[in-house]
Amino acid sequence: MKSSLGILYLLCVSMVLIGMNDFTVQERLHLVKWPKPTYNFKQYPVTEDGFQLGRVLFYDPILSRDSSISCADCHLQYTGFAHVDHQVSHGIDGRKGTRNAPALVNLAWKTSFHWDGGVSQLHLQFINPIEHPSEMDNKLTVVLERLRNQSFYRQRFKQVFGNESITTMQFLSAMAQFVVSLESKNSTYDRVMRKEKGVSFTKQEKNGYLLFKQHCNACHTEPLFTQTFFANNGLPVDPNYDDIGRFAITNRSVDSFLFMIPTLRNIEYTFPYMHDGRFAKLKDVINHYVKGIDRSTKNLHQKLRKPIPLNEQMQKDLIAFLKTLTDKEFLYNKRFSFPKELLSTRK
Amino acid sequence: MKWKLVLIITHFFCFLSFSQETNELLIHVNIGNEIVVLNEPIQVGDSIITITSLKFYLTVVDEHDRSIVQLIDWSEAKTNRILCTASSRLFLGTDSLTNVSGNLESDLDPIHGMYWSWNSGYINFKLEGYWNNHAQQKFEYHIGGYRAPFETFRKIGLFDSSTTELLIDLGPLFKSSSEKMMPSIMTPGKNAFLFSEKLINSFQLK
C-alpha cells in the first residue's frame, strides 16, 4: 500500500514538473516575482497577426496629417521607445509639445497613461498623439479612411478581425497589440535576480543597488521600477510651460504638480529626463535629488521632505546600478523593429 | 406536457417584463420662441446669437437599469428623436462607467468629435457659435467630466407613456451679455460643472 502511494506521489510530482517545462526557468521565476499585468488580455487579446498589424501601423507615417511622422519618430526602439535627446515631443511642421515622450515599455502593468495619467486605457492613448495639433495633427476619421483606401491594410485587417471595415476599435486594438507586447525583462538586473549562472553585480553596482533600495525604491519600485501613483519630486516649475501636472485631469489641489513616476528600465538610453526633459544626464537627475529639490513646493512627496545624503562616490555607484537596468535584448529585438518585409508588400 | 406549459408561461411573463412599449421622443431645440437652426442668427434681447454646432449625448436607462447612449447632432435631422420605454429615466450626458469602459463603438466612436483624447472621457454637451454676427466673438462650450466632485452627467426626468417631446430652451444660457459670459469652457472642472447645473434647467420632458 505504502509503495503504491509512493509511486502515485512520484507520478504527480513528475506531471507537475513536466507541466512546468512549458515555461523557461526565467519565465517561471518571473511568474513568481512579477505582479500580474493589469492589462485586460481577455477583453483585448493579442494575436500574432494583430501584433504584426500593430507593428506596421506604429511605424507608418500615414497616421500623421502630412504623412511625415510615425509613432516611432518619438518612440525609437534603440532608445527604449523614448525620444532620445529631445526635451519635448516633436510634431509635424517642426511643432513642439510641452512634455517629454515617455518610454514605451512594460505597458501591460500600467494603470494610466500620459505624464498626468489622463488616459485610462492603453488603446485609448493612441488617439491623442494622432489628433494633437503639436504632434500628428490628424483626424481619426482621416486615418481610418486612408487605411481603408489601401489594399494592404484591408487585407491585414481582414486577416486579424475577419472583415475589412477598419473601425476605430479595430485600429486601436491592433495598435495596442503591438505596444502592449513591448516587454523588457532581460537586463543585467533581471539576470542577477534570477540567479543566472555567471551573472552578478560588480561591487559598485551592488553598492548602488543598496542605495537604490534605501532612497529610490519607494517610488521606482522593482521589478517594474515605477508605481501607479503620481508624485511631486520637487522640480521648480518651468515658466515656459507652467505645467500643473495631474491637477489638469482631476481638478483637485492635492494633485497639483504631481506627475507619473516613469519606469527606470533602460534609463541609460531614455534621456533626457523628467516630464519636460530638463535633465540631459543621469548625474543631473541624481544631483536634483541630492541638492535641487524645491522643498517649498506644494504636495512634495513625503519621501523627499528630508535631504538625501549621497556623496559623489555614492552617486556614481547609484548610476552604475541604474545602468544594469539596460536590456539590450529588448532594445535590439528585431521583432519590435521597423517592419521592412511588411511595408515592402504594400501596393 | 406539463413542463412545456410551464416553459410557455415563463416565456410569456419574461416577454411581458422585457418588451415594454417604446415611444419615440421628439427633440426640439429653441432659444425662447425661436427654433434653433444651425448657422442662422437668432435675436436674443439686444444680442444676436448664431449657433454653428450643437451635439449632446442622451442616456436612457430603463427599469431594468439597462442603458442606451445616443448622440444627438443638430446638423443631422435623423438624430433629433430617441426611443424610450415607459418608466425609463432620461439623462443628459454619459455616466462614469461609459467614460471608463473603453468601448468606442457606434455613437461613442471618437470620430464623432465628442471624445477627449488627452483626458479619457466624453464631452457630454457641445455648443459652439458666435455673437452679433462677428465670427471673432466666438463661444465654445465643451461640457463634460465624470470625476467627483465635478460630474456633469445629469438627470432630465422620468419618461412615461404620455411623454412625447423633449424641449430644450437654450435661451437662459444667453441671458447675460456676451461680455459677461465666459467665451469658452473646454475642460472638465468647476466651470463645466456650474454650466451643466444651469444647462439642465433648459431640458424639459413633455
Coordinates of C-alpha atoms in Angstrom, one line a residue:
Chain A
M1 CA 0.0 0.0 0.0
K2 CA 2.8 2.4 1.0
S3 CA 4.7 1.6 -2.2
S4 CA 1.7 2.3 -4.4
L5 CA 1.2 5.6 -2.6
G6 CA 4.8 6.4 -3.2
I7 CA 4.5 5.7 -6.9
L8 CA 1.4 7.8 -7.1
Y9 CA 3.3 10.7 -5.4
L10 CA 6.2 10.4 -7.8
L11 CA 3.8 10.4 -10.8
C12 CA 2.1 13.5 -9.5
V13 CA 5.5 15.3 -9.0
S14 CA 6.6 14.3 -12.5
M15 CA 3.4 15.5 -14.0
V16 CA 3.8 18.9 -12.3
L17 CA 7.4 19.1 -13.4
I18 CA 6.5 18.2 -17.0
G19 CA 3.8 20.8 -16.9
M20 CA 6.3 23.5 -15.7
N21 CA 8.5 22.7 -18.6
D22 CA 6.1 24.8 -20.7
F23 CA 7.9 27.8 -19.1
T24 CA 11.6 28.6 -19.2
V25 CA 13.4 28.9 -15.9
Q26 CA 13.4 32.7 -16.4
E27 CA 9.7 32.8 -17.0
R28 CA 8.9 30.7 -14.0
L29 CA 10.9 33.0 -11.8
H30 CA 9.2 36.0 -13.3
L31 CA 5.9 34.4 -12.8
V32 CA 6.7 34.2 -9.1
K33 CA 8.2 37.6 -8.7
W34 CA 6.4 39.9 -11.2
P35 CA 3.0 41.2 -10.4
K36 CA 0.1 40.2 -12.7
P37 CA -0.4 42.5 -15.7
T38 CA -3.2 45.0 -15.3
Y39 CA -4.0 44.9 -19.0
N40 CA -7.2 43.0 -19.8
F41 CA -5.9 40.4 -22.2
K42 CA -9.2 38.6 -22.1
Q43 CA -11.1 41.6 -23.4
Y44 CA -8.3 42.7 -25.7
P45 CA -6.4 39.5 -26.7
V46 CA -3.1 39.7 -28.5
T47 CA -2.7 37.5 -31.7
E48 CA 0.4 37.2 -33.9
D49 CA -1.4 38.8 -36.8
G50 CA -2.7 41.6 -34.6
F51 CA 0.7 42.2 -33.2
Q52 CA 2.2 42.4 -36.7
L53 CA -0.5 44.8 -37.9
G54 CA 0.0 47.0 -34.9
R55 CA 3.7 47.0 -35.6
V56 CA 3.2 48.2 -39.2
L57 CA 0.8 50.9 -38.0
F58 CA 3.3 52.0 -35.3
Y59 CA 6.0 52.6 -38.0
D60 CA 3.7 54.1 -40.6
P61 CA 3.8 57.9 -41.1
I62 CA 0.3 57.6 -42.8
L63 CA -1.1 58.4 -39.3
S64 CA 0.1 62.0 -39.4
R65 CA -1.7 64.7 -41.3
D66 CA 1.1 65.2 -43.8
S67 CA 2.3 61.6 -43.6
S68 CA 5.6 62.8 -42.4
I69 CA 6.0 61.2 -38.9
S70 CA 5.1 57.9 -37.3
C71 CA 4.8 56.9 -33.7
A72 CA 8.3 55.6 -34.0
D73 CA 9.6 59.1 -34.6
C74 CA 9.2 59.9 -30.9
H75 CA 9.4 56.4 -29.6
L76 CA 12.6 54.9 -31.0
Q77 CA 13.3 51.3 -30.2
Y78 CA 17.1 51.7 -29.7
T79 CA 16.4 54.2 -27.0
G80 CA 13.8 52.3 -25.1
F81 CA 11.0 53.6 -27.3
A82 CA 11.6 57.1 -26.0
H83 CA 12.7 60.3 -27.9
V84 CA 16.4 60.5 -27.3
D85 CA 17.9 63.9 -26.9
H86 CA 14.6 65.8 -27.4
Q87 CA 13.3 67.6 -24.3
V88 CA 9.7 67.6 -25.5
S89 CA 7.9 65.7 -28.2
H90 CA 8.2 66.9 -31.8
G91 CA 5.3 67.0 -34.2
I92 CA 4.7 67.8 -37.9
D93 CA 6.0 71.1 -39.3
G94 CA 8.6 71.2 -36.6
R95 CA 6.0 71.9 -33.9
K96 CA 6.9 71.1 -30.3
G97 CA 4.8 69.8 -27.5
T98 CA 5.2 70.5 -23.8
R99 CA 6.2 67.2 -22.4
N100 CA 8.9 64.6 -22.9
A101 CA 7.9 61.5 -24.9
P102 CA 7.9 58.7 -22.3
A103 CA 9.5 55.3 -22.9
L104 CA 7.1 52.6 -24.0
V105 CA 7.9 49.5 -22.0
N106 CA 6.0 47.0 -19.9
L107 CA 2.8 48.9 -20.5
A108 CA 0.7 45.8 -19.6
W109 CA 1.4 46.7 -16.0
K110 CA 0.4 50.4 -16.3
T111 CA -3.0 51.6 -15.0
S112 CA -3.0 55.0 -16.6
F113 CA -1.1 56.8 -19.4
H114 CA 0.5 60.2 -20.1
W115 CA 2.5 62.2 -17.6
D116 CA -0.7 63.3 -15.9
G117 CA -2.4 59.9 -16.0
G118 CA -5.3 61.4 -18.1
V119 CA -5.7 58.4 -20.2
S120 CA -7.3 55.4 -18.5
Q121 CA -6.6 52.5 -21.0
L122 CA -3.9 51.7 -23.4
H123 CA -5.9 51.6 -26.6
L124 CA -7.4 55.0 -25.8
Q125 CA -4.0 56.6 -25.7
F126 CA -3.3 56.5 -29.5
I127 CA -6.0 59.0 -30.3
N128 CA -4.1 61.7 -28.5
P129 CA -0.9 61.9 -30.5
I130 CA -2.8 61.4 -33.7
E131 CA -5.1 64.3 -33.2
H132 CA -2.9 66.6 -31.1
P133 CA -2.1 69.7 -33.1
S134 CA 1.5 69.7 -31.8
E135 CA 2.0 66.1 -32.8
M136 CA 0.4 64.4 -35.8
D137 CA -2.3 66.9 -36.2
N138 CA -4.6 64.5 -38.0
K139 CA -8.2 63.3 -37.5
L140 CA -9.1 59.7 -36.7
T141 CA -11.7 59.7 -39.5
V142 CA -8.9 60.7 -42.0
V143 CA -6.6 57.9 -40.7
L144 CA -9.3 55.3 -41.0
E145 CA -10.2 56.5 -44.5
R146 CA -6.6 56.3 -45.6
L147 CA -6.2 52.8 -44.2
R148 CA -9.5 51.7 -46.0
N149 CA -8.1 53.0 -49.2
Q150 CA -5.1 50.7 -49.1
S151 CA -5.5 47.1 -50.2
F152 CA -2.5 46.2 -48.0
Y153 CA -4.4 47.3 -44.9
R154 CA -7.7 46.0 -46.0
Q155 CA -6.2 42.5 -46.3
R156 CA -4.4 42.8 -43.0
F157 CA -7.4 44.0 -41.1
K158 CA -9.5 41.2 -42.6
Q159 CA -6.8 38.7 -41.6
V160 CA -6.9 40.0 -38.0
F161 CA -10.6 40.9 -37.5
G162 CA -12.4 38.9 -40.1
N163 CA -13.6 41.9 -42.1
E164 CA -12.4 45.0 -43.9
S165 CA -14.4 47.5 -42.1
I166 CA -11.4 49.1 -40.3
T167 CA -13.3 50.6 -37.4
T168 CA -11.9 52.8 -34.7
M169 CA -11.9 49.9 -32.2
Q170 CA -10.1 47.6 -34.7
F171 CA -7.5 50.2 -35.5
L172 CA -6.8 51.0 -31.8
S173 CA -6.9 47.3 -30.8
A174 CA -4.2 46.5 -33.4
M175 CA -2.0 49.3 -32.2
A176 CA -2.4 48.2 -28.6
Q177 CA -1.5 44.6 -29.5
F178 CA 1.9 45.7 -30.7
V179 CA 2.6 48.3 -27.9
V180 CA 1.5 46.0 -25.1
S181 CA 4.0 43.4 -26.3
L182 CA 6.9 45.7 -25.7
E183 CA 8.2 43.9 -22.6
S184 CA 11.6 44.4 -21.2
K185 CA 12.8 41.9 -18.6
N186 CA 16.2 40.7 -19.6
S187 CA 18.6 43.4 -18.2
T188 CA 21.6 42.5 -16.0
Y189 CA 19.4 43.3 -13.0
D190 CA 16.9 40.7 -14.1
R191 CA 19.6 38.1 -14.7
V192 CA 21.1 38.7 -11.3
M193 CA 17.7 38.5 -9.7
R194 CA 17.1 35.2 -11.5
K195 CA 20.5 34.0 -10.2
E196 CA 21.6 33.1 -13.7
K197 CA 24.9 31.4 -14.0
G198 CA 27.9 33.7 -14.5
V199 CA 25.9 36.9 -14.0
S200 CA 26.4 39.1 -10.9
F201 CA 26.6 42.8 -9.9
T202 CA 30.0 44.4 -9.6
K203 CA 30.9 45.7 -6.2
Q204 CA 29.9 49.2 -7.4
E205 CA 26.6 48.1 -8.8
K206 CA 25.8 46.2 -5.6
N207 CA 26.5 49.3 -3.6
G208 CA 24.3 51.3 -6.0
Y209 CA 21.6 48.7 -5.6
L210 CA 21.6 49.1 -1.8
L211 CA 21.5 52.8 -2.1
F212 CA 18.7 52.5 -4.6
K213 CA 16.7 50.3 -2.2
Q214 CA 17.2 52.8 0.5
H215 CA 16.4 56.1 -1.4
C216 CA 14.5 55.3 -4.6
N217 CA 12.6 52.1 -4.4
A218 CA 9.6 53.6 -2.7
C219 CA 8.6 55.3 -5.9
H220 CA 10.6 53.5 -8.6
T221 CA 9.6 50.1 -7.1
E222 CA 11.3 47.0 -8.5
P223 CA 10.8 44.9 -10.6
L224 CA 8.9 47.4 -12.8
F225 CA 10.8 50.4 -11.3
T226 CA 7.7 52.5 -11.3
Q227 CA 4.5 53.0 -9.4
T228 CA 0.8 53.5 -10.2
F229 CA 0.6 56.7 -8.1
F230 CA 1.7 60.2 -9.0
A231 CA 4.3 62.3 -7.2
N232 CA 5.7 65.8 -7.0
N233 CA 9.5 65.3 -7.0
G234 CA 10.3 68.9 -6.1
L235 CA 11.2 70.2 -9.6
P236 CA 10.9 74.0 -9.8
V237 CA 8.0 74.9 -12.2
D238 CA 9.3 75.8 -15.7
P239 CA 7.6 79.2 -16.5
N240 CA 7.7 78.2 -20.2
Y241 CA 5.2 75.5 -19.6
D242 CA 3.6 76.3 -16.2
D243 CA 2.7 72.6 -16.1
I244 CA 0.4 71.8 -13.2
G245 CA 0.5 68.0 -13.8
R246 CA -2.3 65.8 -12.7
F247 CA -4.3 68.7 -11.4
A248 CA -5.3 69.4 -15.0
I249 CA -7.1 66.0 -15.0
T250 CA -8.6 65.8 -11.6
N251 CA -9.0 69.5 -10.6
R252 CA -8.0 68.5 -7.0
S253 CA -5.5 70.7 -5.3
V254 CA -3.8 67.6 -3.8
D255 CA -2.9 66.7 -7.4
S256 CA -1.1 70.0 -8.2
F257 CA 2.3 69.4 -9.7
L258 CA 2.0 65.6 -9.5
F259 CA 3.3 63.6 -12.4
M260 CA 3.6 60.0 -13.4
I261 CA 6.5 58.1 -12.0
P262 CA 8.4 56.9 -15.0
T263 CA 9.9 53.4 -15.1
L264 CA 13.7 53.3 -14.8
R265 CA 14.1 50.4 -17.1
N266 CA 16.6 51.2 -19.9
I267 CA 17.0 54.6 -18.2
E268 CA 20.6 54.8 -19.6
Y269 CA 19.1 55.3 -23.1
T270 CA 15.9 57.2 -22.4
F271 CA 17.4 60.6 -21.8
P272 CA 16.6 63.4 -21.4
Y273 CA 14.7 63.0 -18.1
M274 CA 11.7 64.4 -16.3
H275 CA 8.3 65.3 -17.7
D276 CA 9.8 68.3 -19.5
G277 CA 13.1 66.6 -20.4
R278 CA 15.1 69.2 -18.5
F279 CA 17.9 66.9 -17.4
A280 CA 20.2 65.6 -20.1
K281 CA 22.2 63.2 -18.0
L282 CA 21.6 60.7 -15.1
K283 CA 24.1 62.7 -13.0
D284 CA 21.9 65.8 -13.4
V285 CA 18.9 63.7 -12.1
I286 CA 20.8 62.4 -9.1
N287 CA 22.1 65.9 -8.4
H288 CA 18.5 67.2 -8.4
Y289 CA 17.5 64.7 -5.7
V290 CA 20.6 65.5 -3.6
K291 CA 20.5 69.2 -3.8
G292 CA 18.0 70.5 -6.2
I293 CA 14.6 69.7 -4.7
D294 CA 12.4 72.7 -4.1
R295 CA 11.1 71.9 -0.6
S296 CA 8.7 74.8 -0.6
T297 CA 6.7 73.3 -3.4
K298 CA 3.1 72.2 -2.8
N299 CA 2.5 68.4 -2.4
L300 CA 6.1 67.4 -2.3
H301 CA 6.3 63.6 -1.9
Q302 CA 6.9 62.7 1.7
K303 CA 10.0 60.7 1.0
L304 CA 11.7 63.8 -0.4
R305 CA 11.0 66.1 2.5
K306 CA 14.3 65.3 4.1
P307 CA 17.7 65.6 2.3
I308 CA 19.1 62.6 0.5
P309 CA 22.7 62.3 1.7
L310 CA 24.6 60.9 -1.3
N311 CA 28.3 61.8 -1.7
E312 CA 30.0 61.8 -5.0
Q313 CA 31.0 58.2 -4.9
M314 CA 27.6 57.1 -3.8
Q315 CA 26.1 58.9 -6.8
K316 CA 28.4 57.1 -9.1
D317 CA 27.5 53.8 -7.5
L318 CA 23.8 54.6 -7.9
I319 CA 24.3 55.4 -11.6
A320 CA 26.3 52.2 -12.1
F321 CA 23.3 50.3 -10.7
L322 CA 20.8 52.2 -12.9
K323 CA 22.8 51.1 -15.9
T324 CA 22.2 47.4 -15.0
L325 CA 18.5 48.1 -16.0
T326 CA 19.5 48.3 -19.6
D327 CA 18.0 45.4 -21.6
K328 CA 19.9 45.2 -24.9
E329 CA 17.8 42.1 -26.0
F330 CA 14.8 44.4 -25.9
L331 CA 16.5 47.4 -27.5
Y332 CA 17.7 45.3 -30.4
N333 CA 14.9 42.8 -30.7
K334 CA 14.1 42.6 -34.4
R335 CA 10.6 41.6 -33.5
F336 CA 9.9 45.2 -32.5
S337 CA 11.9 46.9 -35.2
F338 CA 10.8 48.6 -38.4
P339 CA 8.8 46.0 -40.4
K340 CA 10.5 46.3 -43.8
E341 CA 9.1 43.0 -45.0
L342 CA 5.6 44.1 -44.4
L343 CA 5.8 47.6 -45.8
S344 CA 7.5 46.3 -48.9
T345 CA 4.4 44.3 -49.7
R346 CA 2.2 47.4 -49.9
K347 CA 0.8 48.2 -53.3
Chain B
M1 CA -46.6 18.1 -21.4
K2 CA -46.8 20.0 -18.1
W3 CA -43.2 21.2 -18.4
K4 CA -43.9 22.6 -21.8
L5 CA -46.8 24.6 -20.4
V6 CA -44.6 25.9 -17.6
L7 CA -42.0 26.9 -20.2
I8 CA -44.5 28.8 -22.3
I9 CA -45.9 30.6 -19.3
T10 CA -42.4 31.5 -18.1
H11 CA -41.5 32.8 -21.6
F12 CA -44.7 34.8 -21.7
F13 CA -44.0 36.6 -18.5
C14 CA -40.4 37.2 -19.4
F15 CA -41.6 38.6 -22.7
L16 CA -44.0 40.9 -20.8
S17 CA -41.4 42.2 -18.5
F18 CA -38.8 42.9 -21.2
S19 CA -41.0 44.0 -24.1
Q20 CA -42.1 47.4 -22.8
E21 CA -43.9 49.7 -25.2
T22 CA -41.5 52.0 -26.8
N23 CA -42.3 55.6 -27.6
E24 CA -40.5 57.9 -29.9
L25 CA -39.4 61.1 -28.2
L26 CA -39.1 64.1 -30.5
I27 CA -36.4 66.6 -29.6
H28 CA -36.9 70.4 -30.1
V29 CA -34.3 73.0 -29.5
N30 CA -35.3 76.6 -29.1
I31 CA -34.0 79.9 -27.9
G32 CA -37.1 81.4 -26.4
N33 CA -39.7 81.1 -29.1
E34 CA -37.2 80.7 -31.9
I35 CA -36.3 77.3 -33.3
V36 CA -32.6 76.8 -33.4
V37 CA -31.3 76.2 -36.9
L38 CA -27.6 75.9 -37.2
N39 CA -25.8 78.9 -38.7
E40 CA -29.0 81.0 -38.7
P41 CA -28.9 84.1 -36.4
I42 CA -31.4 84.5 -33.6
Q43 CA -32.2 87.7 -31.8
V44 CA -31.9 87.4 -28.0
G45 CA -32.6 90.7 -26.3
D46 CA -30.1 93.2 -27.6
S47 CA -27.8 90.5 -29.0
I48 CA -27.8 88.1 -31.9
I49 CA -26.7 84.5 -31.4
T50 CA -25.6 82.2 -34.2
I51 CA -25.2 78.6 -33.2
T52 CA -22.8 76.7 -35.5
S53 CA -22.6 73.3 -33.7
L54 CA -24.8 71.6 -31.2
K55 CA -24.2 68.0 -30.1
F56 CA -25.0 66.1 -27.0
Y57 CA -25.4 62.7 -25.5
L58 CA -28.6 61.4 -24.0
T59 CA -28.7 58.3 -21.9
V60 CA -31.9 56.3 -21.5
V61 CA -31.9 53.9 -18.5
D62 CA -34.8 51.5 -18.5
E63 CA -36.5 50.0 -15.4
H64 CA -34.0 47.1 -15.6
D65 CA -31.1 49.5 -15.4
R66 CA -30.1 48.8 -19.0
S67 CA -28.8 51.9 -20.6
I68 CA -28.6 53.1 -24.1
V69 CA -26.5 56.1 -25.1
Q70 CA -27.4 58.2 -28.1
L71 CA -25.6 61.1 -29.7
I72 CA -27.9 64.0 -30.8
D73 CA -26.2 66.0 -33.6
W74 CA -28.3 69.0 -34.6
S75 CA -26.7 69.0 -38.0
E76 CA -28.3 65.7 -38.7
A77 CA -32.1 65.7 -38.6
K78 CA -32.3 62.0 -38.2
T79 CA -30.8 62.2 -34.7
N80 CA -33.5 64.5 -33.3
R81 CA -35.5 61.7 -31.9
I82 CA -34.9 59.0 -29.3
L83 CA -36.7 55.8 -28.3
C84 CA -37.8 55.4 -24.7
T85 CA -39.8 52.8 -22.8
A86 CA -42.3 53.6 -20.1
S87 CA -40.7 54.2 -16.7
S88 CA -37.2 54.8 -18.2
R89 CA -35.1 57.7 -17.0
L90 CA -33.5 60.1 -19.3
F91 CA -30.1 61.7 -18.6
L92 CA -28.0 64.3 -20.3
G93 CA -24.6 63.0 -21.0
T94 CA -22.7 59.8 -20.4
D95 CA -22.3 58.1 -17.0
S96 CA -18.9 57.3 -15.4
L97 CA -19.0 53.7 -16.5
T98 CA -19.4 54.6 -20.1
N99 CA -16.5 57.1 -19.7
V100 CA -14.0 54.5 -18.5
S101 CA -15.3 51.3 -20.2
G102 CA -13.1 51.9 -23.3
N103 CA -16.0 50.9 -25.6
L104 CA -15.7 53.2 -28.6
E105 CA -18.4 51.6 -30.8
S106 CA -21.3 53.3 -32.6
D107 CA -22.3 56.7 -31.1
L108 CA -19.4 56.5 -28.7
D109 CA -16.9 56.3 -31.5
P110 CA -14.4 59.2 -31.2
I111 CA -14.8 60.0 -34.8
H112 CA -18.0 62.0 -33.8
G113 CA -15.7 64.6 -32.2
M114 CA -17.1 64.1 -28.7
Y115 CA -14.2 62.3 -27.1
W116 CA -11.4 63.9 -25.1
S117 CA -8.2 62.1 -26.1
W118 CA -6.0 63.9 -23.5
N119 CA -8.3 63.1 -20.6
S120 CA -10.2 59.8 -21.3
G121 CA -13.9 60.7 -21.4
Y122 CA -16.7 62.2 -23.3
I123 CA -17.9 65.7 -24.0
N124 CA -21.5 65.4 -22.8
F125 CA -22.7 68.6 -24.4
K126 CA -21.1 70.7 -27.1
L127 CA -22.3 74.1 -28.1
E128 CA -20.4 76.4 -30.5
G129 CA -21.2 79.6 -32.2
Y130 CA -20.7 83.4 -32.2
W131 CA -22.3 86.6 -31.0
N132 CA -23.6 89.5 -33.0
N133 CA -22.6 88.2 -36.5
H134 CA -19.0 88.6 -35.6
A135 CA -17.1 85.4 -36.2
Q136 CA -14.5 86.8 -33.8
Q137 CA -16.9 86.8 -30.9
K138 CA -16.9 83.1 -30.6
F139 CA -18.3 80.9 -27.8
E140 CA -17.3 77.3 -27.3
Y141 CA -18.7 75.1 -24.6
H142 CA -17.5 71.6 -24.4
I143 CA -19.1 70.4 -21.2
G144 CA -18.1 67.1 -19.7
G145 CA -16.4 65.4 -16.8
Y146 CA -17.3 62.3 -14.8
R147 CA -14.9 62.6 -11.9
A148 CA -16.2 63.8 -8.5
P149 CA -16.8 66.5 -7.5
F150 CA -17.3 67.9 -10.9
E151 CA -19.6 65.3 -12.6
T152 CA -21.7 66.7 -15.4
F153 CA -24.0 63.7 -16.0
R154 CA -27.4 65.0 -15.1
K155 CA -30.9 63.6 -14.8
I156 CA -33.5 65.2 -17.1
G157 CA -36.5 63.3 -15.9
L158 CA -38.7 60.2 -15.8
F159 CA -40.3 59.1 -19.0
D160 CA -43.9 57.9 -19.1
S161 CA -46.3 56.8 -21.8
S162 CA -47.7 60.3 -22.2
T163 CA -44.3 61.8 -22.8
T164 CA -43.7 62.7 -26.4
E165 CA -41.3 65.6 -26.5
L166 CA -38.0 66.8 -25.1
L167 CA -38.0 70.5 -25.2
I168 CA -34.6 72.3 -24.9
D169 CA -34.7 76.0 -24.5
L170 CA -31.1 77.4 -24.6
G171 CA -32.4 81.0 -24.0
P172 CA -31.5 81.1 -20.3
L173 CA -27.8 80.3 -21.2
F174 CA -27.6 83.6 -23.2
K175 CA -29.4 85.9 -20.7
S176 CA -26.1 87.6 -19.8
S177 CA -24.5 89.8 -22.4
S178 CA -21.5 88.4 -24.5
E179 CA -19.1 90.5 -22.3
K180 CA -20.3 88.8 -19.1
M181 CA -20.3 85.3 -20.5
M182 CA -17.3 83.1 -20.4
P183 CA -16.3 82.7 -24.0
S184 CA -15.3 79.1 -23.7
I185 CA -15.3 76.1 -21.4
M186 CA -13.1 73.3 -22.9
T187 CA -12.2 71.1 -20.0
P188 CA -13.9 69.2 -17.1
G189 CA -13.8 71.1 -13.8
K190 CA -15.7 73.6 -11.8
N191 CA -16.8 75.8 -14.7
A192 CA -18.1 72.8 -16.7
F193 CA -19.9 71.6 -13.5
L194 CA -21.6 75.0 -12.9
F195 CA -22.5 75.3 -16.6
S196 CA -24.1 71.8 -16.5
E197 CA -26.2 72.8 -13.4
K198 CA -27.6 75.7 -15.3
L199 CA -27.9 73.8 -18.5
I200 CA -30.1 71.0 -17.2
N201 CA -32.9 73.5 -16.4
S202 CA -33.1 74.0 -20.2
F203 CA -34.2 70.4 -20.7
Q204 CA -37.9 69.6 -20.1
L205 CA -39.9 66.4 -20.9
K206 CA -43.4 67.0 -22.2

